[in-house]
DNA sequence: CTATACAGACCAACCAGTCGGTCTTGGGAG
DNA sequence: CTCCCAAGACCGACTGGTTGGTCTGTATAG
């Protein structure tokens, strides 16, 4: 029976979301979930494993979405649009997971750390790869360093977890629209004028 | 004498940075700092107050920098450039403060919460205000919602705390350059072509 | 009948904070 | 310049409470 397991995860999610992992005790969780210490430790090795499971469900989902986005779309422009769109929407779907994920990721036990980091890096690399490919195919501005640009995109979206609230004055769709607009504005060359000749000489960041 | 107080803060900073606030005990701090419980509680009301002090030093500095930036520069373009530049550099100067700030901000005691949030909001509002003013003066694209745009900028920079390392392959100056470039690219209108007539009809996000 | 699912009393470890006491310092009286 | 003493600086053994986790035992399903 996996029913209690799910119940525990849901309860823990709500409690962690509201009070933070460290302020919630196992006793609190089992009481709220209507079970006991025995029930808890029958399904989880430790409180740390529970934290890991929460992290893993979330990051696995995000990664799968990103993979789907790059498979169903061909051009880098469409791919980055779709990645941002689906990623932004995650912040509406997985509110509690997100809070816990961003708040407590540094406290994930060493035992599980690697798996989480692996998936997180895969996601990061995917974004950077799309930027790179866009540059190679001549669609994106070639003078941008892909890593910094990729991390800028990730930061922009990731930061949502600090300010986006479902009851807030901006819908998730609106935010997704603006974000893709912003990103495409700095990725696509837009200053070449009519002649096709660049108004500024090619410029590479970090030149000495 | 404030020497021990400073010593405690520095030691705590290093320990919190490496292990996280919740994994470091007061005993560890005082042992490492070469003092005692008595010494600690002579200078701080509680472990929570120490966390507050760390937060406050950092956010106060950032806020002061942003205020200086808007005072010494006139045009919104220069202001946003300077805010980003100085803010990005903070991530090089205050590494440990930053880690602790972003990792543990949710655990700051209620007593001190308000003060931190007040300053954090002031900073946020300052960025949004610059965007708004830039739009009013006709320099920035008027179809962007200032809040979302401002938060995008903040997220981009704030996310640095997750990936920027002094030993990394990008210098802080390079990152600052790229970030200001990205931001100006999505803030400034760049698609009007030569005639001055917009190629796309004006478009407002969130239109029903 | 047996293996899985769950119950809950129990424990050892730890931790933030206290408190009575000692040391140091600096300034005023002689 | 010296003595004194008070107040601030610091010490460290101690405590009350909490926490994650264990263990023995029971119920239930197949």
PDB file of N, CA and C in Angstrom, chain B residues 52-89:
ATOM      1  N   UNK B  52      20.444  37.529  12.017  1.00  0.00           N
ATOM      2  CA  UNK B  52      19.902  38.829  11.602  1.00  0.00           C
ATOM      3  C   UNK B  52      21.013  39.819  11.278  1.00  0.00           C
ATOM      4  N   UNK B  53      21.987  39.903  12.155  1.00  0.00           N
ATOM      5  CA  UNK B  53      23.086  40.852  11.952  1.00  0.00           C
ATOM      6  C   UNK B  53      23.772  40.600  10.613  1.00  0.00           C
ATOM      7  N   UNK B  54      24.010  39.329  10.309  1.00  0.00           N
ATOM      8  CA  UNK B  54      24.637  38.977   9.039  1.00  0.00           C
ATOM      9  C   UNK B  54      23.768  39.443   7.868  1.00  0.00           C
ATOM     10  N   UNK B  55      22.504  39.161   7.944  1.00  0.00           N
ATOM     11  CA  UNK B  55      21.592  39.595   6.893  1.00  0.00           C
ATOM     12  C   UNK B  55      21.606  41.106   6.740  1.00  0.00           C
ATOM     13  N   UNK B  56      21.550  41.778   7.879  1.00  0.00           N
ATOM     14  CA  UNK B  56      21.400  43.219   7.842  1.00  0.00           C
ATOM     15  C   UNK B  56      22.617  43.926   7.247  1.00  0.00           C
ATOM     16  N   UNK B  57      23.815  43.490   7.650  1.00  0.00           N
ATOM     17  CA  UNK B  57      25.017  44.105   7.099  1.00  0.00           C
ATOM     18  C   UNK B  57      24.986  44.057   5.581  1.00  0.00           C
ATOM     19  N   UNK B  58      24.618  42.919   5.072  1.00  0.00           N
ATOM     20  CA  UNK B  58      24.639  42.713   3.630  1.00  0.00           C
ATOM     21  C   UNK B  58      23.583  43.541   2.906  1.00  0.00           C
ATOM     22  N   UNK B  59      22.342  43.412   3.331  1.00  0.00           N
ATOM     23  CA  UNK B  59      21.259  44.089   2.608  1.00  0.00           C
ATOM     24  C   UNK B  59      21.393  45.604   2.727  1.00  0.00           C
ATOM     25  N   UNK B  60      21.888  46.064   3.865  1.00  0.00           N
ATOM     26  CA  UNK B  60      22.105  47.494   4.043  1.00  0.00           C
ATOM     27  C   UNK B  60      23.121  48.010   3.037  1.00  0.00           C
ATOM     28  N   UNK B  61      24.183  47.247   2.860  1.00  0.00           N
ATOM     29  CA  UNK B  61      25.214  47.633   1.897  1.00  0.00           C
ATOM     30  C   UNK B  61      24.654  47.710   0.482  1.00  0.00           C
ATOM     31  N   UNK B  62      23.952  46.677   0.070  1.00  0.00           N
ATOM     32  CA  UNK B  62      23.394  46.622  -1.280  1.00  0.00           C
ATOM     33  C   UNK B  62      22.465  47.809  -1.543  1.00  0.00           C
ATOM     34  N   UNK B  63      21.629  48.066  -0.552  1.00  0.00           N
ATOM     35  CA  UNK B  63      20.666  49.154  -0.687  1.00  0.00           C
ATOM     36  C   UNK B  63      21.368  50.503  -0.823  1.00  0.00           C
ATOM     37  N   UNK B  64      22.393  50.699  -0.030  1.00  0.00           N
ATOM     38  CA  UNK B  64      23.144  51.954  -0.077  1.00  0.00           C
ATOM     39  C   UNK B  64      23.768  52.146  -1.452  1.00  0.00           C
ATOM     40  N   UNK B  65      24.318  51.074  -1.988  1.00  0.00           N
ATOM     41  CA  UNK B  65      24.929  51.124  -3.325  1.00  0.00           C
ATOM     42  C   UNK B  65      23.902  51.529  -4.372  1.00  0.00           C
ATOM     43  N   UNK B  66      22.717  50.940  -4.293  1.00  0.00           N
ATOM     44  CA  UNK B  66      21.677  51.243  -5.271  1.00  0.00           C
ATOM     45  C   UNK B  66      21.245  52.701  -5.169  1.00  0.00           C
ATOM     46  N   UNK B  67      21.177  53.191  -3.940  1.00  0.00           N
ATOM     47  CA  UNK B  67      20.800  54.591  -3.759  1.00  0.00           C
ATOM     48  C   UNK B  67      21.858  55.513  -4.337  1.00  0.00           C
ATOM     49  N   UNK B  68      23.103  55.162  -4.110  1.00  0.00           N
ATOM     50  CA  UNK B  68      24.193  55.951  -4.670  1.00  0.00           C
ATOM     51  C   UNK B  68      24.109  55.964  -6.193  1.00  0.00           C
ATOM     52  N   UNK B  69      23.786  54.822  -6.761  1.00  0.00           N
ATOM     53  CA  UNK B  69      23.728  54.701  -8.220  1.00  0.00           C
ATOM     54  C   UNK B  69      22.663  55.611  -8.818  1.00  0.00           C
ATOM     55  N   UNK B  70      21.520  55.707  -8.165  1.00  0.00           N
ATOM     56  CA  UNK B  70      20.458  56.537  -8.723  1.00  0.00           C
ATOM     57  C   UNK B  70      20.692  58.016  -8.455  1.00  0.00           C
ATOM     58  N   UNK B  71      21.560  58.288  -7.466  1.00  0.00           N
ATOM     59  CA  UNK B  71      21.833  59.701  -7.172  1.00  0.00           C
ATOM     60  C   UNK B  71      22.896  60.285  -8.079  1.00  0.00           C
ATOM     61  N   UNK B  72      23.926  59.493  -8.347  1.00  0.00           N
ATOM     62  CA  UNK B  72      25.034  60.043  -9.136  1.00  0.00           C
ATOM     63  C   UNK B  72      24.793  59.983 -10.641  1.00  0.00           C
ATOM     64  N   UNK B  73      23.815  59.205 -11.045  1.00  0.00           N
ATOM     65  CA  UNK B  73      23.513  59.149 -12.478  1.00  0.00           C
ATOM     66  C   UNK B  73      22.127  59.695 -12.770  1.00  0.00           C
ATOM     67  N   UNK B  74      21.986  60.272 -13.915  1.00  0.00           N
ATOM     68  CA  UNK B  74      20.730  60.935 -14.261  1.00  0.00           C
ATOM     69  C   UNK B  74      19.797  60.042 -15.062  1.00  0.00           C
ATOM     70  N   UNK B  75      20.239  59.615 -16.240  1.00  0.00           N
ATOM     71  CA  UNK B  75      19.343  58.884 -17.134  1.00  0.00           C
ATOM     72  C   UNK B  75      19.102  57.465 -16.639  1.00  0.00           C
ATOM     73  N   UNK B  76      17.885  56.963 -16.837  1.00  0.00           N
ATOM     74  CA  UNK B  76      17.551  55.595 -16.462  1.00  0.00           C
ATOM     75  C   UNK B  76      18.518  54.565 -17.030  1.00  0.00           C
ATOM     76  N   UNK B  77      18.986  54.780 -18.242  1.00  0.00           N
ATOM     77  CA  UNK B  77      19.929  53.834 -18.838  1.00  0.00           C
ATOM     78  C   UNK B  77      21.178  53.720 -17.986  1.00  0.00           C
ATOM     79  N   UNK B  78      21.733  54.874 -17.633  1.00  0.00           N
ATOM     80  CA  UNK B  78      22.942  54.853 -16.796  1.00  0.00           C
ATOM     81  C   UNK B  78      22.642  54.295 -15.414  1.00  0.00           C
ATOM     82  N   UNK B  79      21.487  54.639 -14.893  1.00  0.00           N
ATOM     83  CA  UNK B  79      21.128  54.171 -13.555  1.00  0.00           C
ATOM     84  C   UNK B  79      21.031  52.647 -13.503  1.00  0.00           C
ATOM     85  N   UNK B  80      20.320  52.080 -14.480  1.00  0.00           N
ATOM     86  CA  UNK B  80      20.158  50.629 -14.463  1.00  0.00           C
ATOM     87  C   UNK B  80      21.505  49.946 -14.694  1.00  0.00           C
ATOM     88  N   UNK B  81      22.318  50.531 -15.534  1.00  0.00           N
ATOM     89  CA  UNK B  81      23.663  49.997 -15.770  1.00  0.00           C
ATOM     90  C   UNK B  81      24.463  49.961 -14.464  1.00  0.00           C
ATOM     91  N   UNK B  82      24.405  51.076 -13.759  1.00  0.00           N
ATOM     92  CA  UNK B  82      25.197  51.192 -12.537  1.00  0.00           C
ATOM     93  C   UNK B  82      24.660  50.291 -11.426  1.00  0.00           C
ATOM     94  N   UNK B  83      23.343  50.189 -11.340  1.00  0.00           N
ATOM     95  CA  UNK B  83      22.757  49.301 -10.329  1.00  0.00           C
ATOM     96  C   UNK B  83      23.203  47.861 -10.578  1.00  0.00           C
ATOM     97  N   UNK B  84      23.070  47.430 -11.811  1.00  0.00           N
ATOM     98  CA  UNK B  84      23.469  46.060 -12.139  1.00  0.00           C
ATOM     99  C   UNK B  84      24.955  45.855 -11.882  1.00  0.00           C
ATOM    100  N   UNK B  85      25.754  46.795 -12.348  1.00  0.00           N
ATOM    101  CA  UNK B  85      27.200  46.668 -12.178  1.00  0.00           C
ATOM    102  C   UNK B  85      27.574  46.530 -10.697  1.00  0.00           C
ATOM    103  N   UNK B  86      27.062  47.437  -9.875  1.00  0.00           N
ATOM    104  CA  UNK B  86      27.433  47.397  -8.453  1.00  0.00           C
ATOM    105  C   UNK B  86      26.844  46.169  -7.763  1.00  0.00           C
ATOM    106  N   UNK B  87      25.637  45.811  -8.145  1.00  0.00           N
ATOM    107  CA  UNK B  87      24.986  44.654  -7.533  1.00  0.00           C
ATOM    108  C   UNK B  87      25.752  43.375  -7.869  1.00  0.00           C
ATOM    109  N   UNK B  88      26.134  43.241  -9.122  1.00  0.00           N
ATOM    110  CA  UNK B  88      26.889  42.053  -9.528  1.00  0.00           C
ATOM    111  C   UNK B  88      28.206  41.969  -8.757  1.00  0.00           C
ATOM    112  N   UNK B  89      28.841  43.108  -8.587  1.00  0.00           N
ATOM    113  CA  UNK B  89      30.123  43.099  -7.880  1.00  0.00           C
ATOM    114  C   UNK B  89      29.993  42.677  -6.422  1.00  0.00           C
TER     115      UNK B  89
END
